[in-house]
Coordinates of C-alpha atoms (C1' of nucleotides) in Angstrom, one line a residue:
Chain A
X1 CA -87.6 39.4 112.2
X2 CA -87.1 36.0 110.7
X3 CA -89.1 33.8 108.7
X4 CA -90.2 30.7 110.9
X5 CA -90.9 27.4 108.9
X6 CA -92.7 24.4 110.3
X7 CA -90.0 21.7 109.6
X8 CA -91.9 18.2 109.4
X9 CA -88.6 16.6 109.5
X10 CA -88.1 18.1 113.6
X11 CA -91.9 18.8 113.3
X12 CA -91.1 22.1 114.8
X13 CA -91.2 25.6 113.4
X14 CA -87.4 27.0 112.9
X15 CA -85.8 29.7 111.8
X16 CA -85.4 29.9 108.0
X17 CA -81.4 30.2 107.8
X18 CA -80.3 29.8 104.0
X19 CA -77.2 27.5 103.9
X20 CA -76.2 30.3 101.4
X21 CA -76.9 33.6 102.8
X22 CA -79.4 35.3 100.6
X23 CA -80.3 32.2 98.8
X24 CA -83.3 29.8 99.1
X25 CA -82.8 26.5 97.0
X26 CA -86.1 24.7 97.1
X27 CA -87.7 21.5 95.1
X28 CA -91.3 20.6 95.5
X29 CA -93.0 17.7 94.4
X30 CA -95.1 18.7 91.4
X31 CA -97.5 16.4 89.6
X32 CA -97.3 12.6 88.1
X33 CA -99.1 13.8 84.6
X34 CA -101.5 11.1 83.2
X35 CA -105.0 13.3 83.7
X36 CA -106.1 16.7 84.5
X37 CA -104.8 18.3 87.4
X38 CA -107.4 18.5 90.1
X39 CA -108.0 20.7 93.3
X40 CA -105.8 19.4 95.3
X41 CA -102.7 19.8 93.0
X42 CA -103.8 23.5 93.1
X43 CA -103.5 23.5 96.5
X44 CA -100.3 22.4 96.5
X45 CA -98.8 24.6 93.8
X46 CA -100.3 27.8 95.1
X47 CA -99.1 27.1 98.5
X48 CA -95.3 27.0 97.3
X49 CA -96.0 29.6 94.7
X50 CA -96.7 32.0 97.3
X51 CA -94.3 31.1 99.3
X52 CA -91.8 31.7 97.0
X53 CA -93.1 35.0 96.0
X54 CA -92.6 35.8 99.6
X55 CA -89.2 34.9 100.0
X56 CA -88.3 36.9 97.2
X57 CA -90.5 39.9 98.0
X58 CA -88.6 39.5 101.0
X59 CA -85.1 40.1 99.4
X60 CA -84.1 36.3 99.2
X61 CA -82.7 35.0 95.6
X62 CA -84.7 32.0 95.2
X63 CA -84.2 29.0 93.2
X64 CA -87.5 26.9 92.9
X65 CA -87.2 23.7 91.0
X66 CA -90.3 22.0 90.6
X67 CA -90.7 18.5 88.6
X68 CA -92.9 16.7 86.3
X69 CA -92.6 13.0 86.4
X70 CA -94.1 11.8 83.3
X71 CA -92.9 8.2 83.4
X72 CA -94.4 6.2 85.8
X73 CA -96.9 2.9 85.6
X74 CA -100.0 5.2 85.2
X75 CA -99.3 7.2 82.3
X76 CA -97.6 3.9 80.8
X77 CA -101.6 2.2 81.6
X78 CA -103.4 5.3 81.0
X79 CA -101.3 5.9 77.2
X80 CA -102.0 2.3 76.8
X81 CA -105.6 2.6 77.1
X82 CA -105.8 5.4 74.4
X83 CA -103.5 3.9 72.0
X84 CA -100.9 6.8 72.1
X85 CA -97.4 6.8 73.4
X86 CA -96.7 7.2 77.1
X87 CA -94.2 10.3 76.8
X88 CA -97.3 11.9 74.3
X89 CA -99.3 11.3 76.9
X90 CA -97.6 12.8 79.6
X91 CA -96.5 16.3 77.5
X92 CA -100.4 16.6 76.7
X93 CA -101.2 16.7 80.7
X94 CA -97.8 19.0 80.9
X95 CA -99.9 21.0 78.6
X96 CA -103.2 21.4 80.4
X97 CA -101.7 21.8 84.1
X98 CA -99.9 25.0 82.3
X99 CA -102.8 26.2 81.5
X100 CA -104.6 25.5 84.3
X101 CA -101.6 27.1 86.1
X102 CA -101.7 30.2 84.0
X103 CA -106.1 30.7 85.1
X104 CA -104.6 30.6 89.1
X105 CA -101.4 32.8 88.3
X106 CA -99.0 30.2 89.3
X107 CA -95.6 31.6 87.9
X108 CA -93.5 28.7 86.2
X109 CA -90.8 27.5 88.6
X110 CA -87.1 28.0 87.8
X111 CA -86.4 25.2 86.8
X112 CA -89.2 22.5 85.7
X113 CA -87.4 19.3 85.2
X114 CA -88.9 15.7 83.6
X115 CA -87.8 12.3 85.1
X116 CA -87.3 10.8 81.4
X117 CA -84.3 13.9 80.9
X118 CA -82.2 12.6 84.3
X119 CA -81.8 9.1 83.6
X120 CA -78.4 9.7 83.7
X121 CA -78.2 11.2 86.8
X122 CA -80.7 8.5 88.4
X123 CA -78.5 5.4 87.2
X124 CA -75.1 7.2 89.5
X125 CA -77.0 7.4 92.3
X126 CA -78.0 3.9 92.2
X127 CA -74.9 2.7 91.3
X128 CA -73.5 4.7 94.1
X129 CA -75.8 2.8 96.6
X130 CA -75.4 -0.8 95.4
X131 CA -71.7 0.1 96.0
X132 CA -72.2 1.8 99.4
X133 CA -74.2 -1.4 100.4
X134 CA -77.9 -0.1 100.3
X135 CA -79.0 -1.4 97.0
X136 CA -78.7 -4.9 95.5
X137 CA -80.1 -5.9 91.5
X138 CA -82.4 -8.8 91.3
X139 CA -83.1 -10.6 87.9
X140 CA -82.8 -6.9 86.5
X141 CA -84.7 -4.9 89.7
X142 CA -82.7 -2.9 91.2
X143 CA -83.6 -2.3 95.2
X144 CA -83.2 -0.1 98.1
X145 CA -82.5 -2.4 100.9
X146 CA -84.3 -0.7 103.8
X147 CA -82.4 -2.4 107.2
X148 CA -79.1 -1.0 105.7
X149 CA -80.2 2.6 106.2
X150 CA -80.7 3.3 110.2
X151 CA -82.5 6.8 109.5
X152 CA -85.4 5.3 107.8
X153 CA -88.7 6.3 108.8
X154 CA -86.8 9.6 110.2
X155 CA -89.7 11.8 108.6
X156 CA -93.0 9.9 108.8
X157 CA -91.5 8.8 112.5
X158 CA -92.2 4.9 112.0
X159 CA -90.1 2.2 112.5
X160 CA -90.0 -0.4 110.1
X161 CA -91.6 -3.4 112.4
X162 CA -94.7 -0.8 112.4
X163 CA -94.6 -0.8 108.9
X164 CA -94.4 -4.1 108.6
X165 CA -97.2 -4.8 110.7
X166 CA -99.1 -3.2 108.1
X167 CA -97.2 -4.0 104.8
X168 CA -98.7 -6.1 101.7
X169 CA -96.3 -9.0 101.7
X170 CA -96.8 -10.4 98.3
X171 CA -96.0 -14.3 97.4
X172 CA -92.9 -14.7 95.2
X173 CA -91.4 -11.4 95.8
X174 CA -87.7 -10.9 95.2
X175 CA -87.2 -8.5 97.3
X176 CA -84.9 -9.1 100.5
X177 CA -87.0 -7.4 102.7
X178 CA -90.8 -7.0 102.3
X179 CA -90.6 -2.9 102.6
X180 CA -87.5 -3.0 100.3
X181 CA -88.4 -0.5 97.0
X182 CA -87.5 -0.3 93.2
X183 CA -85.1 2.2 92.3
X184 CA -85.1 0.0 88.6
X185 CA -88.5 -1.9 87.7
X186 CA -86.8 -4.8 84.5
X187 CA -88.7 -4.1 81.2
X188 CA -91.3 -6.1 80.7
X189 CA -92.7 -7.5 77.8
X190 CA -95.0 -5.2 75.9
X191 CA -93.8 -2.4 77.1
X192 CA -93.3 0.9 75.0
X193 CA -89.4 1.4 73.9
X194 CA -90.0 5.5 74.9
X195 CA -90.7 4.4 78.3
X196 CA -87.5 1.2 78.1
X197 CA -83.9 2.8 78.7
X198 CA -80.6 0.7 78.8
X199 CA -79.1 0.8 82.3
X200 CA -76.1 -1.3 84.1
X201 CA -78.8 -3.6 85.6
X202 CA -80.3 -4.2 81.8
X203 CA -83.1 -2.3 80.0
X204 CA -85.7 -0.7 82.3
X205 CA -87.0 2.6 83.7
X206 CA -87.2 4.2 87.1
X207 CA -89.0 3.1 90.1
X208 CA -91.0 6.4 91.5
X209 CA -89.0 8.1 94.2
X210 CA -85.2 8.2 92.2
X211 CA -86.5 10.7 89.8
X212 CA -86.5 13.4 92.4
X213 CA -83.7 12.5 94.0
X214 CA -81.8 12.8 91.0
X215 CA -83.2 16.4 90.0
X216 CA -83.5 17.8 93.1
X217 CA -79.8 17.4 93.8
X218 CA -78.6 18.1 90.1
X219 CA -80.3 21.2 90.1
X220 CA -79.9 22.4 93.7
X221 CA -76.8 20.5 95.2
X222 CA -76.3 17.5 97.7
X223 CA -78.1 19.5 100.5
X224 CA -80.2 22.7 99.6
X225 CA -82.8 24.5 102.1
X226 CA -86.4 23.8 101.8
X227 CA -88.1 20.7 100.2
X228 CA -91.8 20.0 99.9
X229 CA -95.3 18.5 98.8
X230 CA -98.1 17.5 99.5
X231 CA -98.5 15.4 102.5
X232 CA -99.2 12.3 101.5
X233 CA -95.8 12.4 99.9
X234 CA -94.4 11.8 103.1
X235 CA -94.7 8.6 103.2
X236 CA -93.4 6.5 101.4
X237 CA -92.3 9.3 98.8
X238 CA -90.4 11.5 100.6
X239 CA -89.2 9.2 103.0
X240 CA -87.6 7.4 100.6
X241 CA -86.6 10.0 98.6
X242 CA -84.6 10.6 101.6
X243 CA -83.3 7.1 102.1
X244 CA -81.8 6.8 98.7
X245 CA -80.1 10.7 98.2
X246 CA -78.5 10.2 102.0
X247 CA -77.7 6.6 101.5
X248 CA -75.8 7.6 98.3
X249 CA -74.7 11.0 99.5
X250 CA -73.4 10.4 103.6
X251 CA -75.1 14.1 103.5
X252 CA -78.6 15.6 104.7
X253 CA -80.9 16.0 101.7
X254 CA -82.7 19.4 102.9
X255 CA -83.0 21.0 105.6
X256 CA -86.3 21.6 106.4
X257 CA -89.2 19.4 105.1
X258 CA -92.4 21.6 104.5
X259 CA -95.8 19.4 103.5
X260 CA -99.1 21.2 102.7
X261 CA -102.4 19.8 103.9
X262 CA -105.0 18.0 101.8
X263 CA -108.3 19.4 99.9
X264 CA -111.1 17.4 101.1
X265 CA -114.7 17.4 99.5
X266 CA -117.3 16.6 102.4
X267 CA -115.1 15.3 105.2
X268 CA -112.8 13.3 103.1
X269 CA -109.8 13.5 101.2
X270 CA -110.5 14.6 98.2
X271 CA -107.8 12.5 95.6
X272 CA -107.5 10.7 92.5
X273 CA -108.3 6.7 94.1
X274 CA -111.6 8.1 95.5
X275 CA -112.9 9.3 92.6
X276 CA -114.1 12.6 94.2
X277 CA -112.3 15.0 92.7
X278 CA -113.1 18.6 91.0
X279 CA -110.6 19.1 88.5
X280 CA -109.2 22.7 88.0
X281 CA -110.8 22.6 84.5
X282 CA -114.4 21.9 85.8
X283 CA -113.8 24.8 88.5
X284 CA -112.3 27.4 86.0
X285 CA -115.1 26.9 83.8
X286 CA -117.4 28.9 86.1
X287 CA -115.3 30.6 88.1
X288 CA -112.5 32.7 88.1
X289 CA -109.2 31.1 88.7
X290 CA -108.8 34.5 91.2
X291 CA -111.2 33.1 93.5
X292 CA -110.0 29.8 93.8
X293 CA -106.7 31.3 94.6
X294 CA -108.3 33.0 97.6
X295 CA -109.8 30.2 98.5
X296 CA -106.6 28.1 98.7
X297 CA -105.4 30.9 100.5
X298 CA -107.9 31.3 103.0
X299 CA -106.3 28.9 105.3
X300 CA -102.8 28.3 106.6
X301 CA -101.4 26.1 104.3
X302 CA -100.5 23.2 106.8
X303 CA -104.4 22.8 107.6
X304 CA -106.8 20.3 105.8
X305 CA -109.2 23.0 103.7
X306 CA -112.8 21.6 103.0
X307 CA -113.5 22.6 99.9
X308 CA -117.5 24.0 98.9
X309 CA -119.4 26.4 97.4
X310 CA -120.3 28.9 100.1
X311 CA -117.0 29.6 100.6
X312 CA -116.0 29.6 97.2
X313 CA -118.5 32.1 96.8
X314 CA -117.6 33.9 99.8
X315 CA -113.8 34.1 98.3
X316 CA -114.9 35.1 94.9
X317 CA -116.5 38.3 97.1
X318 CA -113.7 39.6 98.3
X319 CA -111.8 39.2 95.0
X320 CA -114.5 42.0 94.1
X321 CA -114.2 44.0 96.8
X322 CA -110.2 44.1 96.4
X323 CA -110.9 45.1 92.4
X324 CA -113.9 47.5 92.8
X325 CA -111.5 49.2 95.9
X326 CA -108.5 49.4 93.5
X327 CA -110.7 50.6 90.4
X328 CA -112.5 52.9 92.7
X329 CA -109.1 54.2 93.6
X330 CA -107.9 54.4 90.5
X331 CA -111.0 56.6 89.2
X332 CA -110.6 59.0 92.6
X333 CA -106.8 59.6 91.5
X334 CA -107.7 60.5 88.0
X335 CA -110.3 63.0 89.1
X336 CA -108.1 64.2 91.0
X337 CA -105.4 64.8 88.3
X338 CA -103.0 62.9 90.8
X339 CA -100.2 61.8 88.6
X340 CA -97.2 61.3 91.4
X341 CA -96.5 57.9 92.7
X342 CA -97.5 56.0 95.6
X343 CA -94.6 54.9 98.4
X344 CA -95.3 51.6 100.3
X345 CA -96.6 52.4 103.5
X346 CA -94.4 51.0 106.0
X347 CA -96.9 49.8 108.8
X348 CA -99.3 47.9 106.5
X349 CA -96.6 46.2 105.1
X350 CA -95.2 45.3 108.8
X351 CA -98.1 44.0 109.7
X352 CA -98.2 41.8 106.4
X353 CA -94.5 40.6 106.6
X354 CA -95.4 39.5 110.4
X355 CA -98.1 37.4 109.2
X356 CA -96.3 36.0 106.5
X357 CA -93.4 35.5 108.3
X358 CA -94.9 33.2 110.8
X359 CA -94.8 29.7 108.5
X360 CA -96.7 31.5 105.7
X361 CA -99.8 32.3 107.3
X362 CA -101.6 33.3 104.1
X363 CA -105.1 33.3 106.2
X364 CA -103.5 36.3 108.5
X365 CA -102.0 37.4 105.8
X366 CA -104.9 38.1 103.9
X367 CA -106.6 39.4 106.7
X368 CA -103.5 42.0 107.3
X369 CA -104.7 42.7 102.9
X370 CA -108.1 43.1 103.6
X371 CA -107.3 45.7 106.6
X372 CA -105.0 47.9 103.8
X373 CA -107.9 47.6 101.5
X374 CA -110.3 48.9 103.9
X375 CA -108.0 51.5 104.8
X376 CA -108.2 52.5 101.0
X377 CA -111.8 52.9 100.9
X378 CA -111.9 54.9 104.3
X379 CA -109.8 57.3 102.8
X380 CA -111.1 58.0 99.7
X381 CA -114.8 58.0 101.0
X382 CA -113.2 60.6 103.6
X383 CA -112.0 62.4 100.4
X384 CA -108.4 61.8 101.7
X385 CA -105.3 63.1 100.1
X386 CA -104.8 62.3 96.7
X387 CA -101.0 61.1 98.0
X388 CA -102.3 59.0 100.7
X389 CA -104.6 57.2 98.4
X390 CA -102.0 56.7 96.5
X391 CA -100.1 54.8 98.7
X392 CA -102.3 53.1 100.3
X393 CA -103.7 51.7 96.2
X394 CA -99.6 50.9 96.0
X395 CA -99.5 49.2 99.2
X396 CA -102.2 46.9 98.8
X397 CA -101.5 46.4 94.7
X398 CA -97.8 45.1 96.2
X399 CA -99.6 42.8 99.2
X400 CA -101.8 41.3 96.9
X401 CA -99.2 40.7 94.2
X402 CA -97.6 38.6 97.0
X403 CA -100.4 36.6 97.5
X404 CA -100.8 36.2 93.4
X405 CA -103.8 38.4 93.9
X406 CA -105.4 41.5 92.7
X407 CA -102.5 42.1 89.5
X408 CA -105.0 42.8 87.2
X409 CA -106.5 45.7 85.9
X410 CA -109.7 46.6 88.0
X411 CA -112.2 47.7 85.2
X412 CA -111.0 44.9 82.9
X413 CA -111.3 42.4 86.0
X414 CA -114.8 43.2 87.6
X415 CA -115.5 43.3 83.4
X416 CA -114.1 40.0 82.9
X417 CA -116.0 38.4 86.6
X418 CA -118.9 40.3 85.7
X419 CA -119.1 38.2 82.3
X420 CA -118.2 35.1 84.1
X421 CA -120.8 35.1 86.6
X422 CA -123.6 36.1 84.4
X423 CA -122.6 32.9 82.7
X424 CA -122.7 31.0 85.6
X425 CA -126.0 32.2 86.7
X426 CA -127.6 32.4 82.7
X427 CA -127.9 36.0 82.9
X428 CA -127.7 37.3 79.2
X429 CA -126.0 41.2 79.6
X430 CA -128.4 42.5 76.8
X431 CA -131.2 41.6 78.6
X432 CA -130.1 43.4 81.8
X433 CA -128.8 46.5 79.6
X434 CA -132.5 46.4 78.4
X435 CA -133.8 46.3 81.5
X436 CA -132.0 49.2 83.0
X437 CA -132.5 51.4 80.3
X438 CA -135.9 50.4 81.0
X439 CA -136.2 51.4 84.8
X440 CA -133.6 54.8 84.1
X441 CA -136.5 55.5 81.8
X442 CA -139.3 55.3 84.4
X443 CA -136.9 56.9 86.8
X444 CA -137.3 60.1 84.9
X445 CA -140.6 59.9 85.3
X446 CA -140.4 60.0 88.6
X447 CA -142.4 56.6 88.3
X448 CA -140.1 55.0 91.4
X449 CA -142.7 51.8 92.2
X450 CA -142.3 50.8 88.4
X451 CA -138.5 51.3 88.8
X452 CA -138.3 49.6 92.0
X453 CA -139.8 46.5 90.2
X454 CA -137.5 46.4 88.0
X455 CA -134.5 46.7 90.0
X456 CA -136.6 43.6 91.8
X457 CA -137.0 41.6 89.0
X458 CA -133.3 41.8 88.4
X459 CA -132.2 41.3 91.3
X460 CA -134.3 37.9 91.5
X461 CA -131.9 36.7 89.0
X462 CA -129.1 37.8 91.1
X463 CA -128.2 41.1 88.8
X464 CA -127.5 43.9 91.4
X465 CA -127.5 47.8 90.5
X466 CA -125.9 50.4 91.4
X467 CA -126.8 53.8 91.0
X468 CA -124.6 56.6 90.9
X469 CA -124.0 60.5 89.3
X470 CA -122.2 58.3 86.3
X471 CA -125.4 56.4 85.5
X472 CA -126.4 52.9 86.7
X473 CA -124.2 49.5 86.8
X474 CA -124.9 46.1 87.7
X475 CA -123.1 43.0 89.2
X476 CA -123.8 39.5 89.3
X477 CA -122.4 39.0 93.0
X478 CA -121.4 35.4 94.0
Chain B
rG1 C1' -103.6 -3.0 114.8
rG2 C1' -99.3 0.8 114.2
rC3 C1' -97.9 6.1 113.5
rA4 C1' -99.5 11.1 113.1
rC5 C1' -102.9 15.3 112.9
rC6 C1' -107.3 17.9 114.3
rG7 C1' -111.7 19.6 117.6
rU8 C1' -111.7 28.0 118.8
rA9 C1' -118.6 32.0 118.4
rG10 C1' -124.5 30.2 113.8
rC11 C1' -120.5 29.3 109.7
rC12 C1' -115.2 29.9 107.9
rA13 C1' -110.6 30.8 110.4
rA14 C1' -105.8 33.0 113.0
rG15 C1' -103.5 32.1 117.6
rU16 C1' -99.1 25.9 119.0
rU17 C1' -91.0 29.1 122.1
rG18 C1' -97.9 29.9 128.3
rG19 C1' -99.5 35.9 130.3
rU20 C1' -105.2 36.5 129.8
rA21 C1' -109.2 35.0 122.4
rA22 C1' -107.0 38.4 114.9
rG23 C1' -109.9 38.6 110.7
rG24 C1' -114.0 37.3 107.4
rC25 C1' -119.2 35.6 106.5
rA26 C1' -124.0 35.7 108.6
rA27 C1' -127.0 38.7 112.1
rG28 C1' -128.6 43.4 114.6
rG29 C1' -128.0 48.9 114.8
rG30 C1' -126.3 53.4 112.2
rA31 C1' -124.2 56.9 108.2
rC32 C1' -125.1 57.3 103.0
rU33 C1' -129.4 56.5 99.1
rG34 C1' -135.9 58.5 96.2
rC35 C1' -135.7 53.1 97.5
rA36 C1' -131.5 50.1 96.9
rA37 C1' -126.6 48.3 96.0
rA38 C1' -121.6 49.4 97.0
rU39 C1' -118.7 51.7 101.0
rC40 C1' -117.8 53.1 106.0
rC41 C1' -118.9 52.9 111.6
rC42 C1' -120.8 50.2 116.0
rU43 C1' -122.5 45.5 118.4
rC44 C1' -121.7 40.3 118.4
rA45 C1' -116.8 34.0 122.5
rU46 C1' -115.4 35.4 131.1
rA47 C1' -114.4 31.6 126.4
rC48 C1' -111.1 27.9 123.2
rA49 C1' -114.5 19.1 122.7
rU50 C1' -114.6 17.0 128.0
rC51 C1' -112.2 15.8 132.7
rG52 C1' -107.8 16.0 135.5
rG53 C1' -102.5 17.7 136.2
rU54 C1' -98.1 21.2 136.0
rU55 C1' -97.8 26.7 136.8
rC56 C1' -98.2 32.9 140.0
rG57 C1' -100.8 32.3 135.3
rA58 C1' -102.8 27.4 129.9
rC59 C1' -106.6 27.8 124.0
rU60 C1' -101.4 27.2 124.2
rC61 C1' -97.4 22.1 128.2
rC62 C1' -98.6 16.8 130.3
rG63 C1' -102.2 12.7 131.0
rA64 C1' -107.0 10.5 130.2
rU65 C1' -111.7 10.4 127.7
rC66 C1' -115.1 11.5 123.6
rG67 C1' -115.5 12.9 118.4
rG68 C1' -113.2 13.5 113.4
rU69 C1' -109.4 13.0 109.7
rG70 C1' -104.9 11.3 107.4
rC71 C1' -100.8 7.8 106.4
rC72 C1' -99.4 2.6 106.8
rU73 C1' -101.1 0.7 98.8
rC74 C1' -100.9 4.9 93.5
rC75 C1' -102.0 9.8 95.3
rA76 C1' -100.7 17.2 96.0

RNA sequence: GGCACCGUAGCCAAGUUGGUAAGGCAAGGGACUGCAAAUCCCUCAUACAUCGGUUCGACUCCGAUCGGUGCCUCCA
C-alpha cells in the first residue's frame, strides 16, 4: 500500500512518492508569536505532528522543519505596547507555545528555525528576483511584481482580475500593481534597531511570506515533498510563498501542498481577529492536554472541527478507557507472572496503517485503536492467554504512540486525570476518601441502604465508585 | 461580487479513482454486581439536504435548487 495525500495544489489525493526514496522533507507553517497560542494553532501542530509520527512509524526518514516567525508588525505593536523589545517579546511566546506543546505531546520539529536568523538567506532570494524581473525597490520597499509571474493564484485557483475585484486599493501606494507584496517593508521612524537590519535596498526587515521561503528551502532544498498549514495560509501566504521561491528558483517549491481545516467555536471560525478564541493555556488548565489531543484527532484533519464541551468530554472518556484498559492489562500480566514480551499483532496494525494511509485519517484511525483496545479487554475478561494479552497491550501501546496517545503510565495517568478532574468539578479527594471509608464501614454491616446513600451522595458530585476484591476506587468521569 | 469547501441516523463522524452506508456518544435489552460503576455482548440509517441527469449500478460523477462555512485584509 501507499500513503495517499490530498494535494491542495492538484486538489486531488496522490500518491506519496518521496523525491528521495525513503525520505520525507516537509516545512509547515508554525506560529507568528506575539500571544498565547490558541486552539486552533493546536490543531494545526497536532495534525502535522501526527503525521509525521506516521511517516516515520512507517519506515520513512523524515525531516520536519517547522518555523517561528517572530518579526513581523504585531509583535513589533504588541512589544510596543508593553514597553519590551520585539525579539523579547517574541522568545517569551516561543516559550509558552513549548510549553503548551509539551501538555499536548507535540514532539519539537527537526529543525525549528526564526525568520530574524535567515536574513541572509531572505536578502538572495530577493536579489535573485529583482534580477530575474519579478521584483522591483521602491523608495526602499522592495516588491513582488505579481503580472510577472503567470502561475500566480496556481494554489488558491484565482486569477488576479478576481482578486482585484476585491482588493483594498489604497491612495498613494507605490506599488506597481495594487496586489503587488513587500518582500522589504523601509525602516520607519521609531522603529526598534532589533527589529531594523541593513539590506541592499537600505535598512529594513522582511515583509511576511520571504521568511519561509528562505528556511524552507535552506533547510530542505529548492523542491522538497510535503509543505503545509493551516488553511487560511493559502491565500495570500502560501500562494505567495510560492510566487517568490519559483520566481527566484525556475523550480517547483513542493510537491504536494497539504492545509488542515479550521477550529471553529459555535459555527464560526474560531481566530485571533474575532476575538473568540480558547487559548491552549485556558483549556490545559482543566483539562488534560491528552484529551484535547483526541479531540483534534477525532476528525480527519482536512475537515472544519467545532470545538465544545460535550465532545471534549466525550474525548477525555476514551482517554480513560485507553489507560484503565492498558493499566488493567498491566495488572492481569503481573498476576499472572507474565514476564515475556508482546509481538505486534499484524492484523490490528493492518487495519490501522489502512486508515492512516488514506490522507491521515486520524478519525478511522482511532476507531481502528479503539477496536485493538476492545480486543484487549475481551481477552483478559475471557481470562485469555497471558501471551495474547500481551500483544494485544503492545499493539495498542504502539497505535496510540502514533497518534501521540496513550504513552503514559496507566496508574500514574488515571492518577494524574483523576486529580485533574476533581479539580475541575471542586471535588476535594479527602473528602471522598472519608466518605468511602464511611460506606466500606456500613458495608460490613451489612447496612446496604446507608451504603447506597452514600455512594448516591457521591455520585451527585460526579465521584463514581467502583467496587472490587482489591477494595473500592473512585473516578471523577468527564 | 469573485473563488473554494461543506450538508451522512437524536448528536459526533468515516466513506470523495461509483458496486450497494466504519466507528463513537446517547438510547433500549442482556451478562456481570448485594445495588452500582467499569468491562463485554446484542439492537439501533432500504438510506446519505432537495430535484434532475449520466450509468447495468451513485452517498460517491454532472447540472440546478435550498441551507451553512471559509478565503478575497493580519490569522493555524
Amino acid at each position: 500500500m501507499t500513503i495517499r495525500v490530498w494535494n491542495s495544489l492538484t486538489d486531488k489525493k496522490e500518491d506519496l512518492v518521496p523525491l528521495t526514496p525513503g525520505h520525507i522533507g516537509i516545512y509547515v507553517c508554525g506560529i507568528t508569536v506575539y500571544d498565547l497560542s490558541h486552539i486552533g494553532h493546536a490543531r494545526m501542530m497536532i495534525a502535522f505532528d501526527t503525521v509525521v509520527r506516521f511517516l516515520r512509524w512507517s519506515g520513512l526518514d523524515v525531516k520536519y522543519v517547522r518555523n517561528w516567525t517572530d518579526v513581523d508588525d504585531k509583535i513589533i505593536r504588541r512589544a510596543g505596547e508593553r514597553g519590551i523589545d520585539p525579539l523579547q517579546l517574541a522568545q517569551q511566546f516561543i516559550d509558552e507555545c513549548h510549553v503548551d506543546m509539551a501538555s499536548l505531546n507535540i514532539a519539537a520539529a527537526d529543525i525549528e528555525p526564526r525568520a530574524t536568523e535567515h536574513i541572509a538567506e531572505m536578502h538572495a532570494i530577493i536579489e535573485k528576483l529583482v534580477a530575474r524581473g519579478h521584483a522591483y525597490a521602491v523608495n526602499g520597499d522592495v516588491y513582488f511584481a505579481v503580472r510577472s509571474f503567470p502561475d500566480y493564484g496556481k494554489l488558491s485557483k484565482r486569477n488576479l482580475d478576481d482578486l482585484l475585484s476585491g482588493a483594498r486599493v489604497e491612495t498613494g501606494d507605490i506599488k506597481r500593481d495594487p496586489l503587488d507584496f513587500a518582500l522589504w517593508k523601509a525602516a520607519k521612524p521609531g522603529e526598534p534597531a532589533s527589529v531594523t537590519w541593513q539590506s541592499p535596498w537600505g535598512p529594513g526587515r522582511p515583509g511576511w511570506h520571504i521568511e519561509c521561503s528562505a528556511m524552507c528551502q535552506k533547510h530542505l532544498g529548492t523542491t522538497f515533498d510535503l509543505h503545509g498549514g493551516g488553511k487560511d495560509l493559502v491565500f495570500p501566504h502560501h500562494e505567495n510563498e510560492i510566487a517568490q521561491s519559483e520566481g527566484a528558483s525556475g523550480l517547483p517549491l513542493s510537491r504536494a501542498w497539504m492545509h488542515n481545516g479550521f477550529v471553529t467555536a459555535g459555527d464560526e471560525k474560531m481566530s485571533k481577529s474575532l476575538g473568540n478564541f480558547k487559548t491552549i493555556r485556558d483549556l490545559t488548565a482543566q483539562w488534560d492536554g491528552e484529551a484535547i489531543r483526541a479531540l483534534l484527532l477525532s476528525t480527519q484533519y482536512r475537515n472544519p472541527i467545532q470545538f465544545g464541551y460535550d465532545a471534549l468530554a466525550e474525548a477525555d472518556r476514551r482517554v480513560d478507557y485507553f489507560y484503565e484498559t492498558d493499566g488493567k492489562a498491566e495488572a492481569y500480566l503481573a498476576q499472572k507472572k507474565f514476564t515475556g514480551e508482546g509481538r505486534e499483532v499484524a492484523s490490528l496494525k493492518d487495519a490501522f496503517r489502512t486508515a492512516m494511509e488514506d490522507d491521515f485519517n486520524t478519525a478511522d484511525g482511532l476507531a481502528q485503536l479503539l477496536s485493538t483496545y476492545t480486543q484487549l479487554n475481551v481477552k483478559i475478561d475471557g481470562k485469555g492467554a497471558p501471551q495474547d494479552v500481551a500483544d494485544l497491550r503492545v499493539t495498542a501501546r504502539a497505535l496510540a504512540a502514533v497518534l501521540g496517545l496513550g504513552w503514559r503510565d496507566p496508574k500514574a495517568a488515571v492518577l494524574a486525570r483523576r486529580t485533574l478532574a476533581a479539580k475541575r468539578n471542586s471535588i476535594d479527594p479527602a473528602w471522598v476518601d472519608e466518605r468511602i471509608a464511611a460506606r466500606l464501614l456500613a458495608r460490613k454491616e451489612k447496612r446496604f441502604a446507608d451504603a447506597d446513600a452514600i455512594r448516591d451522595e457521591l455520585k451527585a458530585k460526579g465521584v463514581e465508585l467502583r467496587d472490587s476484591i482489591g477494595g473500592t476506587d473512585w473516578r471523577v468521569p468527564a
